[in-house]
Amino acid sequence: MNHERRKKLLSELALFAFAVCAALVALTLFAPEALARVGGGQSYGGGGSHGGGGAGGLIVWLLFRLVMLTIEFPAVGIPLDIIVVSVILYVYLRKDKTPLSVCSADAAVGTTEPTHRSFTQEFNQLRRFDPNFSEITFTDFCYALYARAQDARGSGKLDELSPYLSDAARNSLTERNPQNLQAVIGIIVGSMQVAGVQGLTSPVVQISVEFETNYTEVVGVDGKQPQQMTYYVRERWVLERKRDVLSPTPDKATALHCPRCGAALMKDATGACAFCGARIESGEFQWFVRSITLLSQEARGPLLTSDVPEVGTDYPSVVQSNFQNIYAHFQQNHPAFNWAEFEARARLIFNELQLAWSSLQWERARPFETDNIFQMHQYWIEAYKRQGLRNALDNFRITQIQPVKIREDAFYNSITVRIWAEGNDYTVDTQGKIVSGSNKSLRRWSEYWTFIRNRNAKPAAARADLNCPNCGAPLKVNVTGICEYCQGKITSGEFDWVLSKIEQDESYKG
Ligand SMILES: [Zn+2]
Ligand SMILES: [Zn+2]
């Protein structure tokens, strides 16, 4: 090879290497990410598909260079071809094995453990031993305990929660404490997924759950300005309980009471319950956290500015088996239930939520959501605000609603519908510049929305207006979802249907 040709080859190779690096950087920047919408694509467990964005053009150009290199210098080009083809095959085959539903936070931390699975069967089995077991109540309990545990870690009062948290669990929380921790504030649970159910054939059943949350640690020494550090956290909790215990009613599932006697949590000098004398170190009476594992703790929030194509909008609906009969049976048992009224309420809630979301005025959504999903949405609103962003949805409308599931447990009735909608979905920064999405092109999507209503709710028509479902006064609720006029907690589903869950079409398992 003469000098000129060698020089050309070297410069071709350098160019090629540079282009590969550039493509990798571009792919990282446009990695699978969140898209927006109320509790929607960007919410945990949804929306993750594989973006390519700006990397596409670069890759085409890269392949073109490779072809040129192969023609001009086959001795170098052909081995390079083989390497490139192998890498593409490897990535492609791996991708096939990765489920489409990647959490946005997963993408941000770079892990893609699949955590989505429906545990309906396991929970039905558990209900044979504990007819009161309700997924809704269990979730409420976990949310409440999580917040109480983080708060207690900050105030140094974790030992008070020993009837609910094992020594090991409390230690693993304390280990996280930085020096001079004064408080943990702003605790928001972004999502909680059941990751496993075990021991249904043994006396003790275990449920592991994964949390994705956000909190702020306040650190400081007396006399100095305290410092605040905000973290996005993923952790796994393993809870256990005697299988044959009857779950308490929802109002008692708050981790505020002695699991044995139900009195306020208060300990005597020996560390036992001050009222009943029980020293609780297991799940003999109520769910008990055996272990807590910190999976990741990041200072940066979720990425909120990349475009992701919609996945699953045209998938066939996942409908509960035997749904027609279940529906007929439900209608028979609840003569006051009227589908048209329910659907009108679902539409009202959908519209109010989109408006609240687009304006970052999440309080507006308060009357329509259970505490948990309200908190989860609050997490996203805060993340947008912190990054100086706002996700807007203009010209949206529902194009179709299909009922797909009805469930009744000891305390709640729940109805899941699939909602198809469309609108202009885009994210703007504080200057009003569009940073992702488009305010011109129409985006179509579908989601599964689950509404709940307390079984003891008075038989009344579902409300499709902006009045309190209990007293009829214009809706005005405080942060805990209590009507300012009648003091009724209208977000518990005690009076009317409220939203309790949103699931993406590509990850909904029924
Ligand atoms: Zn007690
Ligand atoms: Zn009221």
Coordinates of C-alpha atoms in Angstrom, one line a residue, residues 6-458:
R6 CA -2.4 4.5 3.7
K7 CA -3.1 8.1 4.6
K8 CA -6.5 7.9 2.9
L9 CA -7.3 4.6 4.8
L10 CA -6.3 6.1 8.1
S11 CA -8.4 9.2 7.5
E12 CA -11.4 7.0 6.4
L13 CA -11.0 4.9 9.6
A14 CA -10.7 8.0 11.8
L15 CA -13.8 9.5 10.2
F16 CA -15.6 6.2 10.6
A17 CA -14.7 5.9 14.3
F18 CA -15.7 9.5 14.9
A19 CA -19.1 8.8 13.2
V20 CA -19.6 5.7 15.4
C21 CA -19.0 7.7 18.5
A22 CA -21.4 10.4 17.3
A23 CA -24.1 7.9 16.5
L24 CA -23.7 6.3 20.0
V25 CA -24.0 9.7 21.7
A26 CA -27.0 10.5 19.6
L27 CA -28.6 7.2 20.5
T28 CA -28.0 7.8 24.1
L29 CA -29.5 11.3 23.9
F30 CA -32.6 10.0 22.2
A31 CA -32.8 6.9 24.3
P32 CA -36.2 5.3 25.0
E33 CA -37.9 7.8 27.1
A34 CA -40.9 9.3 28.6
L35 CA -43.6 10.9 26.7
A36 CA -46.1 13.1 28.3
R37 CA -49.8 13.3 29.1
V38 CA -51.6 13.1 32.4
G39 CA -50.3 10.0 34.2
G40 CA -49.8 8.8 30.7
G41 CA -47.0 7.7 28.6
Q42 CA -44.5 9.2 30.9
S43 CA -45.9 7.6 33.9
Y44 CA -44.3 4.7 35.5
G45 CA -44.5 1.5 33.5
G46 CA -45.6 3.1 30.3
G47 CA -44.6 4.6 27.1
G48 CA -41.2 3.1 26.8
S49 CA -40.5 2.3 23.2
H50 CA -37.4 2.6 21.2
G51 CA -36.6 6.1 20.0
G52 CA -34.0 6.8 17.4
G53 CA -34.7 10.4 16.7
G54 CA -31.8 12.4 15.4
A55 CA -29.5 9.3 15.3
G56 CA -31.3 7.9 12.2
G57 CA -29.6 10.2 9.6
L58 CA -26.2 9.7 11.1
I59 CA -26.6 5.9 10.9
V60 CA -27.5 6.0 7.3
W61 CA -24.5 8.1 6.6
L62 CA -22.3 5.8 8.6
L63 CA -23.5 2.8 6.6
F64 CA -22.8 4.7 3.4
R65 CA -19.2 5.4 4.6
L66 CA -18.8 1.7 5.5
V67 CA -19.9 0.6 2.0
M68 CA -17.4 3.1 0.5
L69 CA -14.6 1.8 2.7
T70 CA -15.4 -1.8 1.8
I71 CA -15.2 -1.0 -1.9
E72 CA -12.0 0.9 -1.7
F73 CA -10.2 -1.1 1.0
P74 CA -11.8 -4.6 1.2
A75 CA -9.1 -5.9 3.4
V76 CA -10.1 -3.5 6.2
G77 CA -13.7 -3.0 5.2
I78 CA -14.9 -6.6 5.1
P79 CA -13.8 -7.4 8.7
L80 CA -15.3 -4.1 9.8
D81 CA -18.6 -5.2 8.0
I82 CA -18.6 -8.4 10.0
I83 CA -18.1 -6.6 13.3
V84 CA -20.9 -4.1 12.5
V85 CA -23.3 -6.9 11.3
S86 CA -22.6 -8.9 14.5
V87 CA -23.2 -5.9 16.7
I88 CA -26.5 -5.1 14.9
L89 CA -27.6 -8.7 15.3
Y90 CA -26.7 -8.8 18.9
V91 CA -28.5 -5.5 19.7
Y92 CA -31.5 -6.6 17.7
L93 CA -31.8 -10.0 19.3
R94 CA -31.5 -8.5 22.7
K95 CA -34.1 -5.9 22.0
D96 CA -36.5 -8.5 21.1
K97 CA -36.2 -10.0 24.5
T98 CA -36.8 -6.7 26.3
P99 CA -40.4 -6.1 27.0
L100 CA -41.8 -2.9 25.5
S101 CA -42.9 -1.6 28.8
V102 CA -39.8 0.1 30.2
C103 CA -40.3 2.6 33.0
S104 CA -39.1 6.0 32.2
A105 CA -37.1 5.9 35.4
D106 CA -35.7 2.5 34.3
A107 CA -34.5 4.1 31.1
A108 CA -33.0 7.0 33.1
V109 CA -31.0 4.6 35.3
G110 CA -30.2 2.3 32.5
T111 CA -31.9 -0.9 33.8
T112 CA -34.8 -2.6 32.2
E113 CA -35.9 -5.2 34.6
P114 CA -39.4 -6.3 33.6
T115 CA -41.6 -5.8 36.6
H116 CA -45.0 -5.8 34.9
R117 CA -47.2 -8.8 35.5
S118 CA -50.7 -9.1 36.8
F119 CA -50.9 -11.0 40.0
T120 CA -54.7 -11.4 39.8
Q121 CA -54.5 -15.2 40.1
E122 CA -52.3 -15.1 43.2
F123 CA -54.5 -12.4 44.8
N124 CA -57.7 -14.5 44.1
Q125 CA -55.9 -17.4 45.8
L126 CA -55.1 -15.3 48.8
R127 CA -58.7 -14.2 49.0
R128 CA -59.6 -17.8 49.7
F129 CA -57.8 -17.5 53.0
D130 CA -58.5 -13.8 53.6
P131 CA -61.7 -12.8 52.0
N132 CA -61.1 -9.2 53.0
F133 CA -57.9 -8.9 51.0
S134 CA -58.2 -5.9 48.6
E135 CA -55.5 -4.9 46.3
I136 CA -56.7 -1.3 46.6
T137 CA -56.4 -1.4 50.4
F138 CA -53.1 -3.2 50.3
T139 CA -51.7 -0.5 47.9
D140 CA -53.0 2.3 50.2
F141 CA -51.3 0.6 53.1
C142 CA -48.0 0.4 51.3
Y143 CA -48.1 4.0 50.2
A144 CA -48.9 5.1 53.8
L145 CA -46.2 3.0 55.3
Y146 CA -43.6 4.1 52.8
A147 CA -44.2 7.8 53.6
R148 CA -44.3 7.2 57.3
A149 CA -41.0 5.2 57.2
Q150 CA -39.1 7.9 55.3
D151 CA -40.5 10.6 57.5
A152 CA -39.5 8.6 60.7
R153 CA -36.0 8.0 59.2
G154 CA -35.6 11.8 59.0
S155 CA -36.9 12.5 62.5
G156 CA -35.0 9.6 64.1
K157 CA -38.2 7.9 65.2
L158 CA -38.0 4.8 63.1
D159 CA -38.2 2.6 66.2
E160 CA -41.8 3.6 66.7
L161 CA -42.6 1.7 63.5
S162 CA -41.1 -1.6 64.7
P163 CA -44.5 -3.3 64.7
Y164 CA -44.4 -2.8 60.9
L165 CA -40.7 -2.8 60.0
S166 CA -38.2 -5.5 61.0
D167 CA -34.8 -4.6 62.5
A168 CA -33.2 -5.3 59.1
A169 CA -35.6 -3.1 57.3
R170 CA -35.2 -0.3 59.7
N171 CA -31.4 -0.7 59.5
S172 CA -31.3 -0.5 55.8
L173 CA -33.3 2.7 55.9
T174 CA -31.0 4.2 58.6
E175 CA -27.9 3.3 56.6
R176 CA -29.1 5.8 54.0
N177 CA -29.0 8.7 56.4
P178 CA -26.3 11.3 55.6
Q179 CA -24.5 12.9 58.5
N180 CA -26.6 15.5 60.3
L181 CA -29.9 14.6 58.6
Q182 CA -32.6 16.8 60.0
A183 CA -35.6 15.7 58.1
V184 CA -36.9 13.9 55.0
I185 CA -39.5 16.0 53.3
G186 CA -41.5 16.0 50.0
I187 CA -41.9 12.3 50.1
I188 CA -43.9 11.4 46.9
V189 CA -44.5 7.9 45.7
G190 CA -44.4 7.9 41.9
S191 CA -45.3 4.3 41.5
M192 CA -45.6 1.0 43.3
Q193 CA -45.6 -2.3 41.5
V194 CA -46.2 -5.7 42.9
A195 CA -43.1 -7.7 41.8
G196 CA -43.8 -11.1 43.3
V197 CA -46.2 -13.1 45.5
Q198 CA -44.9 -16.1 47.3
G199 CA -45.9 -18.6 50.0
L200 CA -49.5 -19.1 49.1
T201 CA -49.2 -22.8 50.0
S202 CA -47.4 -22.1 53.3
P203 CA -48.6 -20.4 56.6
V204 CA -46.8 -17.1 55.7
V205 CA -47.3 -15.3 52.5
Q206 CA -44.9 -12.8 51.1
I207 CA -45.5 -9.9 48.6
S208 CA -42.6 -8.0 47.2
V209 CA -43.2 -4.5 45.8
E210 CA -41.1 -2.0 44.0
F211 CA -41.4 1.7 44.7
E212 CA -40.2 4.5 42.5
T213 CA -40.2 7.7 44.6
N214 CA -38.9 11.1 45.2
Y215 CA -37.8 12.7 48.5
T216 CA -35.7 15.6 49.8
E217 CA -33.2 15.2 52.6
V218 CA -32.6 18.2 54.7
V219 CA -29.1 18.2 56.2
G220 CA -27.5 20.8 58.5
V221 CA -25.8 21.5 61.7
D222 CA -27.2 24.0 64.2
G223 CA -26.6 27.6 63.3
K224 CA -25.9 26.9 59.6
Q225 CA -28.2 27.2 56.7
P226 CA -29.6 23.6 56.1
Q227 CA -28.8 22.0 52.7
Q228 CA -31.5 20.1 50.7
M229 CA -30.8 17.2 48.4
T230 CA -33.6 15.8 46.2
Y231 CA -33.4 12.2 45.1
Y232 CA -35.2 9.9 42.7
V233 CA -35.2 6.5 44.3
R234 CA -36.1 2.9 43.5
E235 CA -36.4 0.4 46.2
R236 CA -37.8 -3.1 46.8
W237 CA -39.7 -4.0 49.9
V238 CA -40.6 -7.5 51.0
L239 CA -43.7 -7.7 53.1
E240 CA -45.0 -10.8 54.8
R241 CA -48.1 -11.8 56.7
K242 CA -49.7 -14.8 58.2
R243 CA -51.7 -16.1 55.2
D244 CA -55.0 -16.8 57.1
V245 CA -55.4 -13.4 58.8
L246 CA -58.5 -11.4 57.9
S247 CA -57.4 -8.0 56.5
P248 CA -58.7 -4.9 58.5
T249 CA -61.1 -2.5 57.0
P250 CA -59.5 0.2 54.7
D251 CA -59.7 2.9 57.5
K252 CA -57.5 0.7 59.7
A253 CA -54.9 0.0 57.0
T254 CA -52.9 3.1 57.5
A255 CA -49.9 1.8 59.6
L256 CA -51.1 4.2 62.4
H257 CA -52.3 1.6 64.7
C258 CA -51.1 -1.4 66.7
P259 CA -51.5 -4.3 64.3
R260 CA -52.9 -6.4 67.2
C261 CA -55.3 -4.3 69.2
G262 CA -55.9 -1.4 66.8
A263 CA -54.9 1.3 69.4
A264 CA -52.7 4.2 68.5
L265 CA -49.1 3.2 68.0
M266 CA -47.5 3.8 71.4
K267 CA -44.8 1.7 73.2
D268 CA -44.1 1.0 76.8
A269 CA -40.6 1.0 78.3
T270 CA -40.0 -2.6 77.1
G271 CA -40.9 -1.7 73.5
A272 CA -44.2 -3.5 73.5
C273 CA -47.6 -2.0 72.7
A274 CA -48.6 0.3 75.6
F275 CA -52.2 -0.9 75.3
C276 CA -52.2 -4.6 74.6
G277 CA -48.6 -5.5 75.6
A278 CA -47.9 -7.2 72.3
R279 CA -44.4 -7.1 71.0
I280 CA -44.7 -7.5 67.2
E281 CA -41.8 -8.9 65.2
S282 CA -43.6 -10.6 62.4
G283 CA -46.6 -10.5 60.2
E284 CA -48.8 -12.2 62.7
F285 CA -51.6 -9.6 62.6
Q286 CA -50.8 -7.3 59.7
W287 CA -48.4 -6.9 56.8
F288 CA -44.8 -6.6 58.2
V289 CA -41.8 -5.4 56.2
R290 CA -39.1 -8.1 56.3
S291 CA -36.5 -6.3 54.1
I292 CA -35.9 -3.2 52.2
T293 CA -33.4 -3.0 49.3
L294 CA -32.3 0.3 47.8
L295 CA -32.0 -0.3 44.0
S296 CA -31.0 3.1 42.9
Q297 CA -30.8 6.7 44.2
E298 CA -30.2 9.4 41.7
A299 CA -30.1 13.1 42.1
R300 CA -31.4 13.8 38.6
G301 CA -35.0 13.6 37.7
P302 CA -36.6 11.7 34.9
L303 CA -35.9 12.9 31.3
L304 CA -39.0 14.7 30.1
T305 CA -38.1 16.1 26.7
S306 CA -37.8 13.3 24.2
D307 CA -40.3 12.2 21.6
V308 CA -41.4 8.6 21.7
P309 CA -43.7 7.0 19.2
E310 CA -47.0 5.7 20.6
V311 CA -47.1 2.0 21.1
G312 CA -50.1 -0.3 21.5
T313 CA -52.9 2.1 20.4
D314 CA -54.0 -0.5 17.8
Y315 CA -53.5 -3.6 20.0
P316 CA -56.7 -5.5 20.5
S317 CA -58.3 -4.8 23.9
V318 CA -57.5 -7.0 26.8
V319 CA -61.0 -7.9 28.0
Q320 CA -61.8 -9.9 31.2
S321 CA -62.8 -13.4 30.3
N322 CA -66.6 -13.9 30.5
F323 CA -67.0 -10.1 30.7
Q324 CA -70.5 -10.0 29.3
N325 CA -71.8 -12.2 32.1
I326 CA -69.9 -10.4 34.8
Y327 CA -71.3 -7.1 33.5
A328 CA -74.9 -8.5 33.5
H329 CA -74.4 -9.8 37.0
F330 CA -73.0 -6.5 38.2
Q331 CA -76.0 -4.6 36.7
Q332 CA -78.4 -7.0 38.3
N333 CA -76.8 -6.6 41.8
H334 CA -76.6 -2.8 41.4
P335 CA -79.9 -1.7 39.9
A336 CA -79.0 1.9 40.5
F337 CA -75.9 1.5 38.2
N338 CA -76.3 3.1 34.8
W339 CA -73.6 2.7 32.2
A340 CA -74.4 6.0 30.4
E341 CA -74.1 7.9 33.7
F342 CA -70.8 6.1 34.6
E343 CA -69.4 6.9 31.2
A344 CA -70.4 10.5 31.5
R345 CA -68.5 10.7 34.8
A346 CA -65.5 9.0 33.3
R347 CA -65.4 11.6 30.5
L348 CA -65.7 14.4 32.9
I349 CA -62.8 13.1 35.0
F350 CA -60.7 12.6 31.9
N351 CA -61.3 16.1 30.7
E352 CA -60.7 17.7 34.1
L353 CA -57.5 15.8 34.5
Q354 CA -56.1 16.8 31.1
L355 CA -56.9 20.5 31.9
A356 CA -55.3 20.3 35.3
W357 CA -52.2 18.6 33.9
S358 CA -51.7 21.0 31.0
S359 CA -51.9 24.0 33.4
L360 CA -49.7 22.4 36.1
Q361 CA -52.6 23.2 38.4
W362 CA -52.9 19.7 39.8
E363 CA -55.1 20.7 42.7
R364 CA -57.9 20.9 40.2
A365 CA -57.7 17.1 39.8
R366 CA -57.9 16.5 43.5
P367 CA -61.7 15.7 43.7
F368 CA -61.4 13.0 41.0
E369 CA -58.5 10.8 42.1
T370 CA -57.7 8.5 45.0
D371 CA -54.9 9.7 47.3
N372 CA -52.4 7.4 45.7
I373 CA -52.8 8.3 42.1
F374 CA -53.1 12.0 43.0
Q375 CA -49.7 11.7 44.7
M376 CA -48.3 9.8 41.7
H377 CA -49.4 12.5 39.3
Q378 CA -48.1 15.2 41.8
Y379 CA -44.7 13.5 41.5
W380 CA -44.7 14.1 37.7
I381 CA -46.0 17.7 38.0
E382 CA -43.2 18.5 40.4
A383 CA -40.6 16.9 38.1
Y384 CA -41.8 19.1 35.2
K385 CA -41.8 22.2 37.4
R386 CA -38.4 21.5 38.7
Q387 CA -37.0 21.3 35.2
G388 CA -38.9 24.4 34.1
L389 CA -41.1 22.5 31.7
R390 CA -44.8 22.1 31.1
N391 CA -46.5 19.4 29.2
A392 CA -49.5 20.6 27.3
L393 CA -52.3 18.7 25.6
D394 CA -54.4 20.8 23.3
N395 CA -57.5 20.0 21.3
F396 CA -57.8 16.6 23.0
R397 CA -60.9 14.5 22.8
I398 CA -62.0 11.0 23.6
T399 CA -62.7 9.0 20.5
Q400 CA -63.9 5.8 22.1
I401 CA -64.6 4.2 25.5
Q402 CA -64.8 0.4 26.0
P403 CA -65.6 -1.3 29.3
V404 CA -63.1 -4.2 29.8
K405 CA -63.2 -5.3 33.4
I406 CA -65.4 -5.2 36.5
R407 CA -64.2 -6.4 39.9
E408 CA -65.8 -6.5 43.3
D409 CA -63.8 -7.1 46.5
A410 CA -64.9 -6.9 50.2
F411 CA -64.7 -3.1 50.1
Y412 CA -64.7 -1.7 46.6
N413 CA -66.2 -2.1 43.2
S414 CA -63.9 -1.3 40.3
I415 CA -64.5 -0.8 36.6
T416 CA -61.7 -0.6 34.1
V417 CA -62.4 1.0 30.7
R418 CA -60.1 1.4 27.7
I419 CA -60.1 5.0 26.5
W420 CA -58.9 6.1 23.1
A421 CA -58.2 9.7 22.7
E422 CA -56.3 12.2 20.5
G423 CA -54.8 15.6 20.8
N424 CA -51.7 17.8 20.3
D425 CA -49.2 16.6 22.9
Y426 CA -46.1 18.7 23.4
T427 CA -43.8 20.0 26.1
V428 CA -42.7 23.7 26.4
D429 CA -40.0 25.4 28.5
T430 CA -40.5 28.5 30.5
Q431 CA -40.0 30.7 27.4
G432 CA -42.8 28.9 25.7
K433 CA -40.4 27.1 23.3
I434 CA -41.5 23.6 22.3
V435 CA -38.9 21.2 23.4
S436 CA -40.6 18.0 22.4
G437 CA -43.8 16.8 20.7
S438 CA -45.9 18.9 18.4
N439 CA -48.7 21.4 18.7
K440 CA -49.7 20.8 15.1
S441 CA -49.7 17.0 14.5
L442 CA -52.4 14.9 16.2
R443 CA -51.3 12.2 18.5
R444 CA -53.6 9.2 19.0
W445 CA -53.3 6.9 22.1
S446 CA -55.2 4.6 24.3
E447 CA -55.0 3.8 28.0
Y448 CA -56.8 1.6 30.6
W449 CA -58.4 3.7 33.3
T450 CA -59.7 2.0 36.5
F451 CA -62.3 3.7 38.6
I452 CA -63.4 2.6 42.0
R453 CA -66.4 3.2 44.2
N454 CA -66.9 2.1 47.8
R455 CA -69.3 -0.9 48.0
N456 CA -71.1 0.9 50.8
A457 CA -71.6 4.1 48.8
K458 CA -75.3 5.1 48.8

